[in-house]
CSV table of N, CA, C and O in Angstrom, one decimal:
chain,number,residue,atom,x,y,z
A,1,UNK,N,0.8,-1.2,0.0
A,1,UNK,CA,0.0,0.0,0.0
A,1,UNK,C,0.9,1.2,0.0
A,1,UNK,O,1.9,1.3,0.7
A,2,UNK,N,0.5,2.2,-0.8
A,2,UNK,CA,1.2,3.5,-0.9
A,2,UNK,C,0.7,4.5,0.1
A,2,UNK,O,-0.5,4.6,0.3
A,3,UNK,N,1.6,5.1,0.8
A,3,UNK,CA,1.3,6.2,1.8
A,3,UNK,C,2.0,7.4,1.4
A,3,UNK,O,3.2,7.4,1.1
A,4,UNK,N,1.4,8.6,1.5
A,4,UNK,CA,2.0,9.9,1.2
A,4,UNK,C,1.8,10.8,2.4
A,4,UNK,O,0.7,10.8,3.0
A,5,UNK,N,2.9,11.4,2.8
A,5,UNK,CA,2.8,12.3,4.0
A,5,UNK,C,3.5,13.6,3.6
A,5,UNK,O,4.6,13.7,3.2
A,6,UNK,N,2.7,14.7,3.7
A,6,UNK,CA,3.1,16.1,3.4
A,6,UNK,C,3.7,16.8,4.6
A,6,UNK,O,3.2,16.5,5.7
A,7,UNK,N,4.6,17.7,4.4
A,7,UNK,CA,5.0,18.5,5.5
A,7,UNK,C,5.6,19.8,4.9
A,7,UNK,O,5.7,20.0,3.7
A,8,UNK,N,5.8,20.8,5.8
A,8,UNK,CA,6.4,22.1,5.3
A,8,UNK,C,5.5,23.2,5.3
A,8,UNK,O,5.9,24.4,5.0
A,9,UNK,N,4.2,23.0,5.5
A,9,UNK,CA,3.3,24.1,5.5
A,9,UNK,C,3.4,25.0,6.7
A,9,UNK,O,4.1,24.6,7.7
A,10,UNK,N,2.8,26.1,6.7
A,10,UNK,CA,2.9,27.1,7.8
A,10,UNK,C,2.4,28.4,7.4
A,10,UNK,O,1.8,28.6,6.4
A,11,UNK,N,2.7,29.4,8.2
A,11,UNK,CA,2.3,30.8,8.0
A,11,UNK,C,3.5,31.6,7.5
A,11,UNK,O,4.6,31.5,8.0
A,12,UNK,N,3.3,32.3,6.4
A,12,UNK,CA,4.3,33.1,5.8
A,12,UNK,C,3.8,34.4,5.3
A,12,UNK,O,2.6,34.6,5.0
A,13,UNK,N,4.6,35.4,5.3
A,13,UNK,CA,4.3,36.8,4.8
A,13,UNK,C,4.2,36.8,3.3
A,13,UNK,O,4.9,36.1,2.6
A,14,UNK,N,3.3,37.6,2.8
A,14,UNK,CA,3.2,37.8,1.3
A,14,UNK,C,4.6,38.1,0.8
A,14,UNK,O,5.3,39.0,1.3
A,15,UNK,N,5.0,37.5,-0.3
A,15,UNK,CA,6.3,37.7,-0.9
A,15,UNK,C,7.3,36.7,-0.5
A,15,UNK,O,8.4,36.6,-1.1
A,16,UNK,N,7.0,35.9,0.6
A,16,UNK,CA,7.9,35.0,1.1
A,16,UNK,C,7.9,33.6,0.4
A,16,UNK,O,7.2,33.5,-0.6
A,17,UNK,N,8.6,32.7,1.0
A,17,UNK,CA,8.7,31.4,0.3
A,17,UNK,C,8.5,30.2,1.3
A,17,UNK,O,8.7,30.4,2.5
A,18,UNK,N,8.0,29.1,0.8
A,18,UNK,CA,8.0,27.9,1.6
A,18,UNK,C,8.3,26.7,0.7
A,18,UNK,O,8.1,26.8,-0.5
A,19,UNK,N,8.8,25.7,1.3
A,19,UNK,CA,9.0,24.4,0.5
A,19,UNK,C,8.3,23.3,1.2
A,19,UNK,O,8.5,23.0,2.3
A,20,UNK,N,7.4,22.7,0.4
A,20,UNK,CA,6.6,21.6,0.9
A,20,UNK,C,7.3,20.3,0.5
A,20,UNK,O,7.9,20.2,-0.6
A,21,UNK,N,7.2,19.3,1.3
A,21,UNK,CA,7.7,18.0,1.0
A,21,UNK,C,6.7,16.9,1.1
A,21,UNK,O,5.7,17.0,1.8
A,22,UNK,N,6.8,15.9,0.3
A,22,UNK,CA,5.9,14.7,0.3
A,22,UNK,C,6.7,13.5,0.2
A,22,UNK,O,7.4,13.2,-0.8
A,23,UNK,N,6.6,12.6,1.2
A,23,UNK,CA,7.3,11.4,1.3
A,23,UNK,C,6.4,10.2,0.9
A,23,UNK,O,5.3,10.1,1.5
A,24,UNK,N,6.8,9.4,0.0
A,24,UNK,CA,6.1,8.2,-0.4
A,24,UNK,C,6.7,7.0,0.2
A,24,UNK,O,7.9,6.8,0.2
A,25,UNK,N,5.9,6.1,0.7
A,25,UNK,CA,6.3,4.8,1.2
A,25,UNK,C,5.5,3.7,0.7
A,25,UNK,O,4.3,3.9,0.3
A,26,UNK,N,6.0,2.5,0.7
A,26,UNK,CA,5.2,1.3,0.4
A,26,UNK,C,5.5,0.8,-1.0
A,26,UNK,O,5.2,-0.4,-1.3
A,27,UNK,N,5.9,1.6,-2.0
A,27,UNK,CA,6.2,1.2,-3.3
A,27,UNK,C,7.4,1.9,-3.9
A,27,UNK,O,7.9,2.8,-3.2
A,28,UNK,N,7.8,1.5,-5.1
A,28,UNK,CA,9.0,2.2,-5.7
A,28,UNK,C,8.6,3.6,-6.2
A,28,UNK,O,7.8,3.7,-7.0
A,29,UNK,N,9.2,4.6,-5.6
A,29,UNK,CA,8.9,5.9,-5.8
A,29,UNK,C,9.0,6.4,-7.3
A,29,UNK,O,8.2,7.1,-7.8
A,30,UNK,N,10.1,6.0,-7.9
A,30,UNK,CA,10.4,6.4,-9.3
A,30,UNK,C,9.3,5.9,-10.3
A,30,UNK,O,9.3,6.4,-11.4
A,31,UNK,N,8.5,4.9,-9.9
A,31,UNK,CA,7.5,4.4,-10.7
A,31,UNK,C,6.2,5.3,-10.8
A,31,UNK,O,5.3,5.0,-11.5
A,32,UNK,N,6.2,6.4,-10.0
A,32,UNK,CA,5.0,7.2,-9.9
A,32,UNK,C,5.3,8.6,-10.4
A,32,UNK,O,6.3,9.2,-10.1
A,33,UNK,N,4.3,9.1,-11.2
A,33,UNK,CA,4.2,10.6,-11.4
A,33,UNK,C,3.6,11.2,-10.1
A,33,UNK,O,2.7,10.6,-9.5
A,34,UNK,N,4.1,12.4,-9.7
A,34,UNK,CA,3.6,13.0,-8.5
A,34,UNK,C,3.0,14.3,-8.9
A,34,UNK,O,3.3,15.0,-9.9
A,35,UNK,N,2.0,14.7,-8.1
A,35,UNK,CA,1.3,15.9,-8.3
A,35,UNK,C,1.0,16.7,-7.0
A,35,UNK,O,1.0,16.1,-5.9
A,36,UNK,N,0.8,18.0,-7.1
A,36,UNK,CA,0.4,18.8,-6.0
A,36,UNK,C,-0.9,19.5,-6.4
A,36,UNK,O,-1.0,20.0,-7.5
A,37,UNK,N,-1.8,19.5,-5.5
A,37,UNK,CA,-3.1,20.2,-5.6
A,37,UNK,C,-3.3,21.0,-4.4
A,37,UNK,O,-2.7,20.8,-3.3
A,38,UNK,N,-4.3,21.9,-4.5
A,38,UNK,CA,-4.6,22.7,-3.3
A,38,UNK,C,-6.1,23.0,-3.2
A,38,UNK,O,-6.8,23.0,-4.2
A,39,UNK,N,-6.6,23.2,-2.0
A,39,UNK,CA,-8.0,23.4,-1.8
A,39,UNK,C,-8.3,24.4,-0.7
A,39,UNK,O,-7.7,24.3,0.4
A,40,UNK,N,-9.2,25.3,-1.0
A,40,UNK,CA,-9.8,26.2,-0.1
A,40,UNK,C,-11.1,25.7,0.4
A,40,UNK,O,-11.9,25.2,-0.5
A,41,UNK,N,-11.5,25.9,1.6
A,41,UNK,CA,-12.9,25.4,2.1
A,41,UNK,C,-14.0,26.0,1.2
A,41,UNK,O,-14.0,27.2,0.9
A,42,UNK,N,-14.8,25.1,0.7
A,42,UNK,CA,-15.9,25.5,-0.1
A,42,UNK,C,-15.6,25.6,-1.6
A,42,UNK,O,-16.5,25.9,-2.4
A,43,UNK,N,-14.3,25.3,-2.0
A,43,UNK,CA,-13.9,25.4,-3.4
A,43,UNK,C,-13.4,24.1,-3.9
A,43,UNK,O,-13.1,23.2,-3.1
A,44,UNK,N,-13.4,24.0,-5.2
A,44,UNK,CA,-12.9,22.8,-5.8
A,44,UNK,C,-11.4,22.6,-5.6
A,44,UNK,O,-10.6,23.6,-5.6
A,45,UNK,N,-10.9,21.4,-5.5
A,45,UNK,CA,-9.5,21.1,-5.4
A,45,UNK,C,-8.8,21.5,-6.7
A,45,UNK,O,-9.2,21.0,-7.8
A,46,UNK,N,-7.8,22.3,-6.6
A,46,UNK,CA,-7.1,22.9,-7.8
A,46,UNK,C,-5.8,22.3,-8.1
A,46,UNK,O,-5.0,22.1,-7.2
A,47,UNK,N,-5.5,22.0,-9.4
A,47,UNK,CA,-4.2,21.6,-9.8
A,47,UNK,C,-3.1,22.6,-9.6
A,47,UNK,O,-3.3,23.8,-10.0
A,48,UNK,N,-2.0,22.2,-9.1
A,48,UNK,CA,-0.9,23.1,-8.9
A,48,UNK,C,0.3,22.7,-9.8
A,48,UNK,O,0.8,23.5,-10.5
A,49,UNK,N,0.8,21.5,-9.7
A,49,UNK,CA,2.0,21.1,-10.4
A,49,UNK,C,2.0,19.5,-10.5
A,49,UNK,O,1.5,18.8,-9.6
A,50,UNK,N,2.8,19.0,-11.5
A,50,UNK,CA,3.0,17.6,-11.6
A,50,UNK,C,4.4,17.4,-12.1
A,50,UNK,O,4.9,18.2,-12.8
A,51,UNK,N,4.9,16.2,-11.9
A,51,UNK,CA,6.3,15.8,-12.3
A,51,UNK,C,6.3,14.3,-12.7
A,51,UNK,O,5.7,13.5,-12.0
A,52,UNK,N,7.0,14.0,-13.7
A,52,UNK,CA,7.1,12.6,-14.2
A,52,UNK,C,8.0,11.8,-13.2
A,52,UNK,O,8.7,12.4,-12.4
A,53,UNK,N,8.0,10.5,-13.4
A,53,UNK,CA,8.7,9.6,-12.5
A,53,UNK,C,10.2,9.9,-12.5
A,53,UNK,O,10.8,9.9,-11.4
A,54,UNK,N,10.8,10.2,-13.7
A,54,UNK,CA,12.2,10.5,-13.8
A,54,UNK,C,12.5,11.9,-13.4
A,54,UNK,O,13.7,12.3,-13.2
A,55,UNK,N,11.5,12.8,-13.3
A,55,UNK,CA,11.8,14.2,-13.1
A,55,UNK,C,12.0,15.0,-14.3
A,55,UNK,O,12.3,16.2,-14.2
A,56,UNK,N,12.0,14.4,-15.5
A,56,UNK,CA,12.3,15.1,-16.7
A,56,UNK,C,11.2,16.0,-17.3
A,56,UNK,O,11.4,16.9,-18.1
A,57,UNK,N,10.0,15.7,-16.9
A,57,UNK,CA,8.8,16.5,-17.3
A,57,UNK,C,8.1,17.1,-16.2
A,57,UNK,O,7.9,16.4,-15.1
A,58,UNK,N,7.7,18.3,-16.3
A,58,UNK,CA,6.9,19.0,-15.3
A,58,UNK,C,5.8,19.8,-16.0
A,58,UNK,O,5.8,20.1,-17.2
A,59,UNK,N,4.7,20.1,-15.2
A,59,UNK,CA,3.6,20.9,-15.7
A,59,UNK,C,3.1,21.7,-14.6
A,59,UNK,O,3.0,21.2,-13.4
A,60,UNK,N,2.6,22.9,-14.8
A,60,UNK,CA,2.1,23.8,-13.7
A,60,UNK,C,0.7,24.4,-14.1
A,60,UNK,O,0.4,24.6,-15.2
A,61,UNK,N,0.0,24.6,-13.0
A,61,UNK,CA,-1.2,25.4,-13.2
A,61,UNK,C,-0.9,26.8,-13.5
A,61,UNK,O,0.1,27.4,-13.1
A,62,UNK,N,-1.8,27.5,-14.3
A,62,UNK,CA,-1.6,28.8,-14.8
A,62,UNK,C,-1.3,29.8,-13.6
A,62,UNK,O,-0.5,30.7,-13.8
A,63,UNK,N,-2.0,29.6,-12.5
A,63,UNK,CA,-1.9,30.6,-11.4
A,63,UNK,C,-0.6,30.5,-10.7
A,63,UNK,O,-0.3,31.5,-9.9
A,64,UNK,N,0.2,29.5,-10.9
A,64,UNK,CA,1.5,29.4,-10.2
A,64,UNK,C,2.7,29.3,-11.1
A,64,UNK,O,3.8,29.3,-10.6
A,65,UNK,N,2.5,29.4,-12.4
A,65,UNK,CA,3.7,29.4,-13.3
A,65,UNK,C,4.6,30.5,-13.0
A,65,UNK,O,4.2,31.7,-12.9
A,66,UNK,N,5.9,30.2,-13.0
A,66,UNK,CA,6.9,31.2,-12.7
A,66,UNK,C,7.1,31.5,-11.2
A,66,UNK,O,8.1,32.2,-10.9
A,67,UNK,N,6.3,31.0,-10.4
A,67,UNK,CA,6.5,31.2,-8.9
A,67,UNK,C,6.7,29.9,-8.2
A,67,UNK,O,7.5,29.9,-7.2
A,68,UNK,N,6.1,28.8,-8.6
A,68,UNK,CA,6.3,27.5,-7.9
A,68,UNK,C,7.2,26.6,-8.8
A,68,UNK,O,7.1,26.6,-10.0
A,69,UNK,N,7.9,25.7,-8.1
A,69,UNK,CA,8.7,24.7,-8.8
A,69,UNK,C,8.6,23.4,-8.1
A,69,UNK,O,8.8,23.2,-6.9
A,70,UNK,N,8.2,22.4,-8.9
A,70,UNK,CA,8.1,21.0,-8.4
A,70,UNK,C,9.4,20.3,-8.8
A,70,UNK,O,10.0,20.5,-9.8
A,71,UNK,N,9.8,19.4,-7.8
A,71,UNK,CA,11.0,18.6,-8.1
A,71,UNK,C,10.8,17.3,-7.3
A,71,UNK,O,9.9,17.1,-6.5
A,72,UNK,N,11.8,16.4,-7.5
A,72,UNK,CA,11.7,15.2,-6.7
A,72,UNK,C,13.1,14.6,-6.5
A,72,UNK,O,14.1,14.9,-7.3
A,73,UNK,N,13.3,13.8,-5.5
A,73,UNK,CA,14.5,13.1,-5.2
A,73,UNK,C,14.1,11.6,-5.0
A,73,UNK,O,13.5,11.2,-4.0
A,74,UNK,N,14.5,10.9,-6.0
A,74,UNK,CA,14.0,9.5,-6.0
A,74,UNK,C,14.9,8.6,-5.1
A,74,UNK,O,14.5,7.4,-4.8
A,75,UNK,N,16.0,9.1,-4.6
A,75,UNK,CA,16.7,8.4,-3.6
A,75,UNK,C,16.1,8.5,-2.2
A,75,UNK,O,16.0,7.6,-1.5
A,76,UNK,N,15.5,9.7,-2.0
A,76,UNK,CA,14.9,10.0,-0.7
A,76,UNK,C,13.4,9.7,-0.7
A,76,UNK,O,12.7,9.9,0.3
A,77,UNK,N,12.9,9.3,-1.9
A,77,UNK,CA,11.4,9.0,-2.1
A,77,UNK,C,10.6,10.2,-1.7
A,77,UNK,O,9.5,10.1,-1.1
A,78,UNK,N,11.0,11.4,-2.1
A,78,UNK,CA,10.4,12.7,-1.7
A,78,UNK,C,10.2,13.6,-2.9
A,78,UNK,O,11.0,13.7,-3.8
A,79,UNK,N,9.0,14.1,-3.0
A,79,UNK,CA,8.7,15.2,-3.9
A,79,UNK,C,8.6,16.5,-3.2
A,79,UNK,O,8.2,16.6,-2.0
A,80,UNK,N,8.9,17.6,-3.9
A,80,UNK,CA,8.9,18.9,-3.3
A,80,UNK,C,8.1,19.9,-4.1
A,80,UNK,O,8.0,19.7,-5.3
A,81,UNK,N,7.6,20.9,-3.4
A,81,UNK,CA,7.0,22.0,-4.1
A,81,UNK,C,7.7,23.3,-3.5
A,81,UNK,O,7.4,23.6,-2.3
A,82,UNK,N,8.5,23.9,-4.2
A,82,UNK,CA,9.1,25.2,-3.8
A,82,UNK,C,8.2,26.3,-4.2
A,82,UNK,O,7.8,26.5,-5.4
A,83,UNK,N,7.8,27.1,-3.2
A,83,UNK,CA,6.8,28.1,-3.4
A,83,UNK,C,7.4,29.5,-3.2
A,83,UNK,O,7.7,29.8,-2.0
A,84,UNK,N,7.6,30.3,-4.2
A,84,UNK,CA,8.1,31.6,-4.1
A,84,UNK,C,7.1,32.7,-4.4
A,84,UNK,O,6.1,32.4,-5.0
A,85,UNK,N,7.4,33.9,-4.0
A,85,UNK,CA,6.5,35.0,-4.3
A,85,UNK,C,5.1,34.7,-3.9
A,85,UNK,O,4.1,35.0,-4.6
A,86,UNK,N,4.9,34.2,-2.7
A,86,UNK,CA,3.6,33.8,-2.2
A,86,UNK,C,2.7,35.0,-2.0
A,86,UNK,O,3.1,36.1,-1.6
A,87,UNK,N,1.4,34.8,-2.3
A,87,UNK,CA,0.4,35.8,-2.1
A,87,UNK,C,-0.7,35.2,-1.3
A,87,UNK,O,-0.9,34.0,-1.2
A,88,UNK,N,-1.6,36.1,-0.7
A,88,UNK,CA,-2.7,35.6,0.1
A,88,UNK,C,-3.6,34.6,-0.7
A,88,UNK,O,-4.2,33.7,-0.1
A,89,UNK,N,-3.7,34.8,-2.0
A,89,UNK,CA,-4.5,33.9,-2.8
A,89,UNK,C,-3.9,32.4,-2.9
A,89,UNK,O,-4.6,31.5,-3.3
A,90,UNK,N,-2.7,32.2,-2.4
A,90,UNK,CA,-2.1,30.9,-2.4
A,90,UNK,C,-2.5,30.2,-1.1
A,90,UNK,O,-2.2,29.0,-0.9
A,91,UNK,N,-3.2,30.8,-0.2
A,91,UNK,CA,-3.6,30.2,1.1
A,91,UNK,C,-4.5,29.0,0.8
A,91,UNK,O,-5.5,29.2,0.1
A,92,UNK,N,-4.2,27.9,1.3
A,92,UNK,CA,-5.0,26.7,1.0
A,92,UNK,C,-4.4,25.5,1.7
A,92,UNK,O,-3.3,25.6,2.3
A,93,UNK,N,-5.1,24.4,1.7
A,93,UNK,CA,-4.5,23.1,2.1
A,93,UNK,C,-3.9,22.5,0.9
A,93,UNK,O,-4.6,22.4,-0.1
A,94,UNK,N,-2.6,22.1,1.0
A,94,UNK,CA,-1.9,21.6,-0.2
A,94,UNK,C,-1.8,20.1,0.0
A,94,UNK,O,-1.4,19.6,1.0
A,95,UNK,N,-2.2,19.4,-1.1
A,95,UNK,CA,-2.2,17.9,-1.1
A,95,UNK,C,-1.2,17.4,-2.1
A,95,UNK,O,-1.1,17.8,-3.2
A,96,UNK,N,-0.5,16.3,-1.7
A,96,UNK,CA,0.4,15.6,-2.5
A,96,UNK,C,-0.4,14.4,-3.1
A,96,UNK,O,-1.2,13.8,-2.3
A,97,UNK,N,-0.1,14.0,-4.3
A,97,UNK,CA,-0.8,12.8,-4.9
A,97,UNK,C,0.2,12.1,-5.8
A,97,UNK,O,1.2,12.6,-6.3
A,98,UNK,N,-0.1,10.8,-6.0
A,98,UNK,CA,0.7,9.9,-6.9
A,98,UNK,C,-0.2,9.2,-7.8
A,98,UNK,O,-1.3,8.7,-7.5
A,99,UNK,N,0.3,9.0,-9.0
A,99,UNK,CA,-0.4,8.2,-10.0
A,99,UNK,C,0.7,7.4,-10.8
A,99,UNK,O,1.9,7.7,-10.7
A,100,UNK,N,0.2,6.5,-11.7
A,100,UNK,CA,1.1,5.5,-12.3
A,100,UNK,C,1.8,6.0,-13.5
A,100,UNK,O,2.8,5.3,-14.0
A,101,UNK,N,1.4,7.1,-14.1
A,101,UNK,CA,2.0,7.6,-15.3
A,101,UNK,C,2.0,9.1,-15.5
A,101,UNK,O,1.1,9.8,-14.9
A,102,UNK,N,2.8,9.6,-16.4
A,102,UNK,CA,2.8,11.0,-16.8
A,102,UNK,C,2.5,11.0,-18.2
A,102,UNK,O,3.1,10.4,-19.1
A,103,UNK,N,1.5,11.8,-18.6
A,103,UNK,CA,1.0,11.9,-20.0
A,103,UNK,C,1.5,13.3,-20.5
A,103,UNK,O,0.9,14.3,-20.2
A,104,UNK,N,2.5,13.2,-21.4
A,104,UNK,CA,3.1,14.5,-21.9
A,104,UNK,C,2.1,15.3,-22.7
A,104,UNK,O,2.2,16.5,-22.6
A,105,UNK,N,1.3,14.7,-23.5
A,105,UNK,CA,0.5,15.4,-24.5
A,105,UNK,C,-1.0,15.6,-24.2
A,105,UNK,O,-1.7,16.0,-25.0
A,106,UNK,N,-1.4,15.3,-23.0
A,106,UNK,CA,-2.7,15.5,-22.5
A,106,UNK,C,-2.7,16.1,-21.1
A,106,UNK,O,-1.7,16.3,-20.5
A,107,UNK,N,-3.9,16.4,-20.7
A,107,UNK,CA,-4.0,17.1,-19.3
A,107,UNK,C,-4.3,16.0,-18.2
A,107,UNK,O,-4.8,16.4,-17.2
A,108,UNK,N,-4.0,14.8,-18.5
A,108,UNK,CA,-4.2,13.7,-17.6
A,108,UNK,C,-3.7,14.0,-16.2
A,108,UNK,O,-4.5,13.8,-15.2
A,109,UNK,N,-2.5,14.5,-16.0
A,109,UNK,CA,-1.9,14.7,-14.7
A,109,UNK,C,-2.4,16.0,-14.0
A,109,UNK,O,-1.9,16.3,-12.9
A,110,UNK,N,-3.2,16.8,-14.7
A,110,UNK,CA,-3.8,17.9,-14.0
A,110,UNK,C,-5.2,17.6,-13.4
A,110,UNK,O,-5.8,18.5,-12.8
A,111,UNK,N,-5.7,16.4,-13.6
A,111,UNK,CA,-7.0,16.1,-13.1
A,111,UNK,C,-6.9,15.3,-11.8
A,111,UNK,O,-6.2,14.3,-11.7
A,112,UNK,N,-7.8,15.6,-10.9
A,112,UNK,CA,-7.8,14.9,-9.6
A,112,UNK,C,-8.1,13.4,-9.7
A,112,UNK,O,-7.5,12.6,-9.0
A,113,UNK,N,-9.0,13.1,-10.7
A,113,UNK,CA,-9.4,11.7,-10.9
A,113,UNK,C,-8.3,10.8,-11.4
A,113,UNK,O,-8.5,9.6,-11.5
A,114,UNK,N,-7.2,11.4,-11.9
A,114,UNK,CA,-6.1,10.6,-12.4
A,114,UNK,C,-5.2,10.0,-11.3
A,114,UNK,O,-4.4,9.1,-11.6
A,115,UNK,N,-5.4,10.5,-10.1
A,115,UNK,CA,-4.4,10.1,-9.1
A,115,UNK,C,-5.0,9.0,-8.2
A,115,UNK,O,-6.2,9.0,-7.7
A,116,UNK,N,-4.2,8.0,-7.9
A,116,UNK,CA,-4.5,6.9,-7.1
A,116,UNK,C,-4.4,7.1,-5.6
A,116,UNK,O,-5.2,6.5,-4.8
A,117,UNK,N,-3.4,7.9,-5.2
A,117,UNK,CA,-3.1,8.0,-3.8
A,117,UNK,C,-3.0,9.5,-3.4
A,117,UNK,O,-2.5,10.3,-4.2
A,118,UNK,N,-3.4,9.8,-2.2
A,118,UNK,CA,-3.4,11.2,-1.7
A,118,UNK,C,-2.8,11.2,-0.3
A,118,UNK,O,-3.1,10.4,0.5
A,119,UNK,N,-2.1,12.3,0.0
A,119,UNK,CA,-1.7,12.6,1.3
A,119,UNK,C,-2.9,13.3,2.1
A,119,UNK,O,-3.9,13.6,1.5
A,120,UNK,N,-2.6,13.6,3.3
A,120,UNK,CA,-3.7,14.2,4.2
A,120,UNK,C,-3.7,15.7,4.1
A,120,UNK,O,-4.6,16.4,4.6
A,121,UNK,N,-2.7,16.3,3.5
A,121,UNK,CA,-2.7,17.7,3.3
A,121,UNK,C,-1.8,18.5,4.3
A,121,UNK,O,-1.7,18.0,5.5
A,122,UNK,N,-1.3,19.6,3.9
A,122,UNK,CA,-0.6,20.5,4.8
A,122,UNK,C,-1.1,22.0,4.6
A,122,UNK,O,-1.2,22.4,3.4
A,123,UNK,N,-1.4,22.7,5.6
A,123,UNK,CA,-1.9,24.0,5.5
A,123,UNK,C,-0.8,25.1,5.2
A,123,UNK,O,0.2,25.1,5.9
A,124,UNK,N,-1.1,25.9,4.2
A,124,UNK,CA,-0.3,27.0,3.9
A,124,UNK,C,-1.1,28.3,4.0
A,124,UNK,O,-2.2,28.4,3.4
A,125,UNK,N,-0.7,29.2,4.8
A,125,UNK,CA,-1.4,30.5,5.1
A,125,UNK,C,-0.4,31.6,4.7
A,125,UNK,O,0.7,31.7,5.3
A,126,UNK,N,-0.9,32.5,3.9
A,126,UNK,CA,0.0,33.6,3.5
A,126,UNK,C,-0.7,34.9,3.9
A,126,UNK,O,-1.9,35.2,3.5
A,127,UNK,N,-0.1,35.7,4.8
A,127,UNK,CA,-0.6,36.9,5.3
A,127,UNK,C,-0.3,38.1,4.4
A,127,UNK,O,0.7,38.1,3.8
A,128,UNK,N,-1.1,39.1,4.5
A,128,UNK,CA,-0.9,40.3,3.7
A,128,UNK,C,0.1,41.2,4.3
A,128,UNK,O,0.4,41.2,5.5
C-alpha cells in the first residue's frame, strides 16, 4: 500500500517562500508521477503542479507558473514544491498525490481523478 505524507506548511508573509515535502512509502517511488493540488474550504481542489517519474517532465497550473517549482529526489522518495513570491491567494491546504504515469501530451496529470493516492494535506497560510 502506498502512503503519502506532506510537510512544510505554515504561516508566511506575502512575498515569502515555503518548501513543501511529500514522502512516499510502500512502493517504488520512481514508478509514480507526482502531483500537487490545493483546496480552499468550499472550493474545488485545484491543480498546482506535476512531475514525471524521472523528473524530466513538469507541468504547472496557470496561477502558479513562474512562482512555484516542483521537483523530486528518487533516492529519498520525496517530492517537493518550492513556493516563491507567495500571495494571500495561495492560502490553501496543499495535497500531494501519486499516479502511475505521466502523460506528456494530454491534461491527464492535471485532473484529480487521475491520481490513485493522496496525502492528508498541509496548511499554507499567506498573510498580507
